[in-house]
PDB file of C-alpha atoms in Angstrom:
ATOM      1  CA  UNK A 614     -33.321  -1.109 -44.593  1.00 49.00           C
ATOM      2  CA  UNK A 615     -35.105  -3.740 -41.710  1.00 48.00           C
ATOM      3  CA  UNK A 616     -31.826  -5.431 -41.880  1.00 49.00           C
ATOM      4  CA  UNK A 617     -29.681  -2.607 -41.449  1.00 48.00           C
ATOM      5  CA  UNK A 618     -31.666  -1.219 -38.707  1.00 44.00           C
ATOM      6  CA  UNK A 619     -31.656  -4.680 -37.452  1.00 46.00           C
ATOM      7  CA  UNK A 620     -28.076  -5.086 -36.915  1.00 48.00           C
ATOM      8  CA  UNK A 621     -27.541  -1.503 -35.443  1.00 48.00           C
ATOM      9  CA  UNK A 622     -30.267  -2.088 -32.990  1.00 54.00           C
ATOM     10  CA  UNK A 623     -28.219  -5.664 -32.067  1.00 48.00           C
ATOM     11  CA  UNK A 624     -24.785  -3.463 -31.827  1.00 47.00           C
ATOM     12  CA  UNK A 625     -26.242  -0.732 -29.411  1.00 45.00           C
ATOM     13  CA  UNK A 626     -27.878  -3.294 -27.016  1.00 42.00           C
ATOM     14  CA  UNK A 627     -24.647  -5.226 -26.981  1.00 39.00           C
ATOM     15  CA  UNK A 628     -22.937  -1.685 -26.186  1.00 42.00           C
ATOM     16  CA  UNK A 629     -25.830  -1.200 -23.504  1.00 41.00           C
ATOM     17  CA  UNK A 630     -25.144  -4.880 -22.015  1.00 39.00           C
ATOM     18  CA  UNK A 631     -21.026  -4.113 -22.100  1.00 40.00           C
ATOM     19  CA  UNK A 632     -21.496  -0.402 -20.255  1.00 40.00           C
ATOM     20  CA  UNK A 633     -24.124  -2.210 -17.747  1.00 42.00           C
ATOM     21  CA  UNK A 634     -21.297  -5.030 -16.544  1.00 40.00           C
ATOM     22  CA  UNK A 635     -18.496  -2.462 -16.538  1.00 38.00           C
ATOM     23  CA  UNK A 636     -20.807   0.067 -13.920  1.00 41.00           C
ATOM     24  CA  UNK A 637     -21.818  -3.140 -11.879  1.00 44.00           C
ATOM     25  CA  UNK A 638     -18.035  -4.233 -11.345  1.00 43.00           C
ATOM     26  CA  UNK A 639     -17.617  -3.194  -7.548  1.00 43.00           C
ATOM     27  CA  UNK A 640     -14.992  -0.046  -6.977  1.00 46.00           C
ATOM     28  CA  UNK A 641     -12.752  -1.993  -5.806  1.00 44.00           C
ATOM     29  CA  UNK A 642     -12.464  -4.322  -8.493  1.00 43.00           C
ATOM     30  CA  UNK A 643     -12.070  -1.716 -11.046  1.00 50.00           C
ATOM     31  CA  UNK A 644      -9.567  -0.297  -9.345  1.00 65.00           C
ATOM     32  CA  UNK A 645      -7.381  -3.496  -8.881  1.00 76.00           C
ATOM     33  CA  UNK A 646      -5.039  -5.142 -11.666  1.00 89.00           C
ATOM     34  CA  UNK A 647      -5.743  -8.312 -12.720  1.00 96.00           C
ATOM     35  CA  UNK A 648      -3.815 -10.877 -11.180  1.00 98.00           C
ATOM     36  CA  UNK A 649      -2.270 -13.717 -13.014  1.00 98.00           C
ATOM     37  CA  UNK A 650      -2.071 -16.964 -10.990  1.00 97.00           C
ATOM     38  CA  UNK A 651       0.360 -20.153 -12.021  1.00 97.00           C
ATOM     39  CA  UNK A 652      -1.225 -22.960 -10.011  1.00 94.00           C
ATOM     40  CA  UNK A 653      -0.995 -27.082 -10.327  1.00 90.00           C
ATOM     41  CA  UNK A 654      -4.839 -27.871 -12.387  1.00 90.00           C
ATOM     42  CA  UNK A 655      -5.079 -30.652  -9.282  1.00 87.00           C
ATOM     43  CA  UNK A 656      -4.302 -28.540  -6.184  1.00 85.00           C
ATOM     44  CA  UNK A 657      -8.031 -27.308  -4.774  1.00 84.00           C
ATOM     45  CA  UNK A 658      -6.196 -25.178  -2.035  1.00 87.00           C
ATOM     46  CA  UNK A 659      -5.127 -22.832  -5.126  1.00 88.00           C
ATOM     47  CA  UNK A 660      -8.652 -22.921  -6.245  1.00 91.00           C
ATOM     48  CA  UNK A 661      -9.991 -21.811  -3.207  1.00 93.00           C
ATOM     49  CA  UNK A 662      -7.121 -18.696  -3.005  1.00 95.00           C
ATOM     50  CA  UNK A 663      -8.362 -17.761  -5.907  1.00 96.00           C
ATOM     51  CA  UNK A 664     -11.911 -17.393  -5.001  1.00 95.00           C
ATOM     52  CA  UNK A 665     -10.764 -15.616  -2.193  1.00 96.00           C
ATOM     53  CA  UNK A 666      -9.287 -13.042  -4.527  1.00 97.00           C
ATOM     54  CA  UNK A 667     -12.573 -13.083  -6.748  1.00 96.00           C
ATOM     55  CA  UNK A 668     -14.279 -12.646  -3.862  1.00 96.00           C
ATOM     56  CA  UNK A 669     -12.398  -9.429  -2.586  1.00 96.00           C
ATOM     57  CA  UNK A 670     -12.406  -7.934  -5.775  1.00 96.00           C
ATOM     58  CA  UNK A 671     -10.219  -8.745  -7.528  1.00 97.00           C
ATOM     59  CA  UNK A 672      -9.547  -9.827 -11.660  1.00 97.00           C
ATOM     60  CA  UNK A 673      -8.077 -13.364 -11.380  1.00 98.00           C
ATOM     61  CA  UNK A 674      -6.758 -15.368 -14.469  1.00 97.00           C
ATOM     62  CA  UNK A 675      -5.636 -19.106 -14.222  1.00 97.00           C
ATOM     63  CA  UNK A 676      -3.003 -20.758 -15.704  1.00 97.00           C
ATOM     64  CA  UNK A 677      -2.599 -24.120 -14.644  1.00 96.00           C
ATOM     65  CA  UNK A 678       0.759 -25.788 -14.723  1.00 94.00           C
ATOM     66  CA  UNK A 679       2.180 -29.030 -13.030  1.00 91.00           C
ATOM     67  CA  UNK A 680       5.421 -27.737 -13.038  1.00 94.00           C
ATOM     68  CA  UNK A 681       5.997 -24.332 -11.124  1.00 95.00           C
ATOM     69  CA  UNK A 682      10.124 -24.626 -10.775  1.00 95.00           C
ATOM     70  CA  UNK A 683      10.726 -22.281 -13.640  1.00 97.00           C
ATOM     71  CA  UNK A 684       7.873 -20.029 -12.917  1.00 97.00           C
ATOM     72  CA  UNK A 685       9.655 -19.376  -9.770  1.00 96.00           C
ATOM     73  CA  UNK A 686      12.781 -19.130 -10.974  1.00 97.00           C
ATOM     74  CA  UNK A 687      11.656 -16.569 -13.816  1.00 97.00           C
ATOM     75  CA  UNK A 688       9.988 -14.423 -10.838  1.00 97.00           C
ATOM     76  CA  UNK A 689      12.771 -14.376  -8.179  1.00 96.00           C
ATOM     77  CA  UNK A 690      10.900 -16.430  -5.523  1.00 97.00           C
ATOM     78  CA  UNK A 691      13.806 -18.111  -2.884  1.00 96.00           C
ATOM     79  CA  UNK A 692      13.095 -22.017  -2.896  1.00 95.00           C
ATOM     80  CA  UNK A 693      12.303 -21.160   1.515  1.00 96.00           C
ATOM     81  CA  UNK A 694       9.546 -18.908   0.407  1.00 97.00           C
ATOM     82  CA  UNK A 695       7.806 -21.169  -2.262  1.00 94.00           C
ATOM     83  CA  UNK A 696       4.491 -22.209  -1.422  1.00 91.00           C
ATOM     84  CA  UNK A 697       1.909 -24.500  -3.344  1.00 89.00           C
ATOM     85  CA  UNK A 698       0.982 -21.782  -6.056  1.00 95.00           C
ATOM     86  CA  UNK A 699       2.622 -18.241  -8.030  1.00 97.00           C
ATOM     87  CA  UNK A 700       1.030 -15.421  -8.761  1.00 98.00           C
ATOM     88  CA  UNK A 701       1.688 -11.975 -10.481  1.00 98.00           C
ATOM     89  CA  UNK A 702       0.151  -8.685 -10.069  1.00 98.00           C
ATOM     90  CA  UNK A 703       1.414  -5.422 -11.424  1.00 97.00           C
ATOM     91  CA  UNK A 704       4.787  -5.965 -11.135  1.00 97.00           C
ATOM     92  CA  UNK A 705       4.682  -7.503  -7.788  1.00 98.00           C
ATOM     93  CA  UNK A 706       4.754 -11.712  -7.141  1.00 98.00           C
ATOM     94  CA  UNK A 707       2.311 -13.709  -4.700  1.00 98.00           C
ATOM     95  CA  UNK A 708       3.430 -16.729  -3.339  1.00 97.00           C
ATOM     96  CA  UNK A 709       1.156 -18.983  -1.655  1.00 95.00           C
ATOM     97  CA  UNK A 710      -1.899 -18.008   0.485  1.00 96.00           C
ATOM     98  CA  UNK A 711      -1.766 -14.514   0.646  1.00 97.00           C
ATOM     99  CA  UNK A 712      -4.603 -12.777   2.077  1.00 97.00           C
ATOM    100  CA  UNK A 713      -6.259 -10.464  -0.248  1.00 97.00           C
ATOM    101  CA  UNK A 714      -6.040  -7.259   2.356  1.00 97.00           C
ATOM    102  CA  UNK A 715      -2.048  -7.813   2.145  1.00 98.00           C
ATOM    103  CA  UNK A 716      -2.363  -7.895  -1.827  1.00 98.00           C
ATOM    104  CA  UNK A 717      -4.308  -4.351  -1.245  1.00 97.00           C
ATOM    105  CA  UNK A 718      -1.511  -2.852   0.809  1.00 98.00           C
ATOM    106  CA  UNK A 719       1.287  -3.900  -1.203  1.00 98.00           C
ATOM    107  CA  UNK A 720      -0.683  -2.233  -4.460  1.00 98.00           C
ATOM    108  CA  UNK A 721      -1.340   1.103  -2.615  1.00 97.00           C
ATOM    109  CA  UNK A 722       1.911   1.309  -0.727  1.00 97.00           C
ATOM    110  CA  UNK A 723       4.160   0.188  -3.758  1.00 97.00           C
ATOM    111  CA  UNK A 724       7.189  -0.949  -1.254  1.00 97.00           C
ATOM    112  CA  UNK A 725      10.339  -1.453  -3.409  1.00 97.00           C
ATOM    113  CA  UNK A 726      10.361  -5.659  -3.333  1.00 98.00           C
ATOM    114  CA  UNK A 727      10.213  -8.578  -5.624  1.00 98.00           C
ATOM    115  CA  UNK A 728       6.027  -9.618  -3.651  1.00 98.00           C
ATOM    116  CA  UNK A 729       4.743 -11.469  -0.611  1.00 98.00           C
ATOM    117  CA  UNK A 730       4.786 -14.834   0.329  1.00 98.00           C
ATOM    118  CA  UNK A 731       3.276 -16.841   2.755  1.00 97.00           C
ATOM    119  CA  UNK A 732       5.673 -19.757   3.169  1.00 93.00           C
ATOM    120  CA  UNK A 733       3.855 -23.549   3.453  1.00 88.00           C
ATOM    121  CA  UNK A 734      -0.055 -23.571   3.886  1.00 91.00           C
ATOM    122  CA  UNK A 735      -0.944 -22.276   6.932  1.00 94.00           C
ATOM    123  CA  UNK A 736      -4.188 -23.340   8.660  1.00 94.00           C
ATOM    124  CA  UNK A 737      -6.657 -20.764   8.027  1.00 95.00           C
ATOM    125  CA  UNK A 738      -5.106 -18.691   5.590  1.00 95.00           C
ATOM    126  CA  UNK A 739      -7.425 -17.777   2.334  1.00 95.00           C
ATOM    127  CA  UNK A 740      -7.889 -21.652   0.167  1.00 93.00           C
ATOM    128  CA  UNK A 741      -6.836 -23.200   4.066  1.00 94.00           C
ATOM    129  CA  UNK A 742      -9.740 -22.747   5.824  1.00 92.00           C
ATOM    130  CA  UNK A 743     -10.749 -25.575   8.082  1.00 86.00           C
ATOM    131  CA  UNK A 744      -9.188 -27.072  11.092  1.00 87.00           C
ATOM    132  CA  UNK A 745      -7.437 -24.720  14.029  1.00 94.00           C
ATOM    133  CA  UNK A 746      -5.981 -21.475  12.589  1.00 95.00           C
ATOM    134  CA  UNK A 747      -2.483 -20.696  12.923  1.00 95.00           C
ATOM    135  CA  UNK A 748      -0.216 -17.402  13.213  1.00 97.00           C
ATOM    136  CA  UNK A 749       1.244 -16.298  10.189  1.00 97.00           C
ATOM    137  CA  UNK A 750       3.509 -13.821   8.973  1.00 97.00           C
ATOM    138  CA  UNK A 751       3.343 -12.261   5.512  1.00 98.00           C
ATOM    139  CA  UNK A 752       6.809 -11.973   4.263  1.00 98.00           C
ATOM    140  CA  UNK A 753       7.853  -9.030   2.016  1.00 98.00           C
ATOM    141  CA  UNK A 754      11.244 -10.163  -0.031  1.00 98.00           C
ATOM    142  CA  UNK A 755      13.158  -8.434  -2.718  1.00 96.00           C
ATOM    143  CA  UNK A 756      17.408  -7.348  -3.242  1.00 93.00           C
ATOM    144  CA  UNK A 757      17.007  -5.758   0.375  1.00 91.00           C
ATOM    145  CA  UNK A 758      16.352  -8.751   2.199  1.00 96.00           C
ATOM    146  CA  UNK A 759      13.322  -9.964   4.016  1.00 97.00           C
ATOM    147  CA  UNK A 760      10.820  -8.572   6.559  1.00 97.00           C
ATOM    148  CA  UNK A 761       7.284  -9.422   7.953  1.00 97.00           C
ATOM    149  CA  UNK A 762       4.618  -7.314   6.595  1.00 98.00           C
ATOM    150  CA  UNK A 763       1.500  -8.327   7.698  1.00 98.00           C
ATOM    151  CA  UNK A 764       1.115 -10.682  10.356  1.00 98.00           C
ATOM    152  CA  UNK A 765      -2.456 -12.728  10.815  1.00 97.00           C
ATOM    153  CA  UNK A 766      -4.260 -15.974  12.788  1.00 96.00           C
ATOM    154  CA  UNK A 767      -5.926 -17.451  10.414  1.00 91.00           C
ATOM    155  CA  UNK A 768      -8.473 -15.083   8.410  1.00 89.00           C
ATOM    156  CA  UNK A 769      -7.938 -12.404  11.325  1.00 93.00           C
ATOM    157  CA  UNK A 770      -5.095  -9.608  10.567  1.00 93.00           C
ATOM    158  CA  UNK A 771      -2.740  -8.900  14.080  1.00 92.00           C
ATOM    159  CA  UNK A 772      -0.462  -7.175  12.773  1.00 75.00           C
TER     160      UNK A 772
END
């Protein structure tokens, strides 16, 4: 019966532990979708976009790839828009440094579009940090063409 006792005792403070992480997760980040990120193992730009996103919130998963052509191609990213890494997030597609507060208003205002890119690596943008910021649109794309959506200097939104 110790035994038995034993091992229910182990179950319910591993249930404890599990309902403890899932009430510490900010609101935020149990509101958000996980997003799924398709990034070269060797770039640490990508790396540090994706601790951005960790660090707003968000649920990021890596898969690391040296070859992001077909990725691309699968999602419906133009070859103008491609950036340095891919991402995915409830039906939507991130390419390249897209600030996490753009990722937020794309989820809440579900815009009919393939995602949002960020063309190149512009200084200052989340994972470019460093150096003298630069102006930078956020470019929604999909079948109805292409239009700024958020526009920002470096970290700073401006539009």
């Amino acid at each position: 019966m110790s035994d038995k006792l034993h091992t229910v005792t182990r179950r319910n403070a591993l249930a404890l532990v599990a309902a403890f992480l899932v009430l510490q997760r900010s609101p935020a980040e149990a509101e958000s979708p996980a997003i799924l990120v398709h990034k070269d193992p060797n770039c640490s730009c990508c790396a540090g976009w994706v601790r951005h996103l960790k660090d707003a919130g968000f649920a990021v998963r890596v898969e690391e790839t040296t070859n992001l052509q077909p990725i691309r191609k699968r999602l419906g990213v133009p070859a103008d828009l491609a950036a340095c890494h891919t991402a995915e997030v409830d039906g939507y597609v991130l390419e390249g440094h897209v600030p996490a507060v753009a990722v937020r208003r794309l989820l809440e205002q579900r815009p009919t579009a393939v995602g949002l890119a960020v063309p190149g690596m512009p200084a200052g943008s989340p994972g470019m940090e460093g150096g003298t910021p630069q102006q930078y649109d956020v470019v929604l794309f999909g079948a109805n063409g292409r239009q700024s959506f958020m526009r920002f200097f470096g970290a700073e939104t401006v539009g």
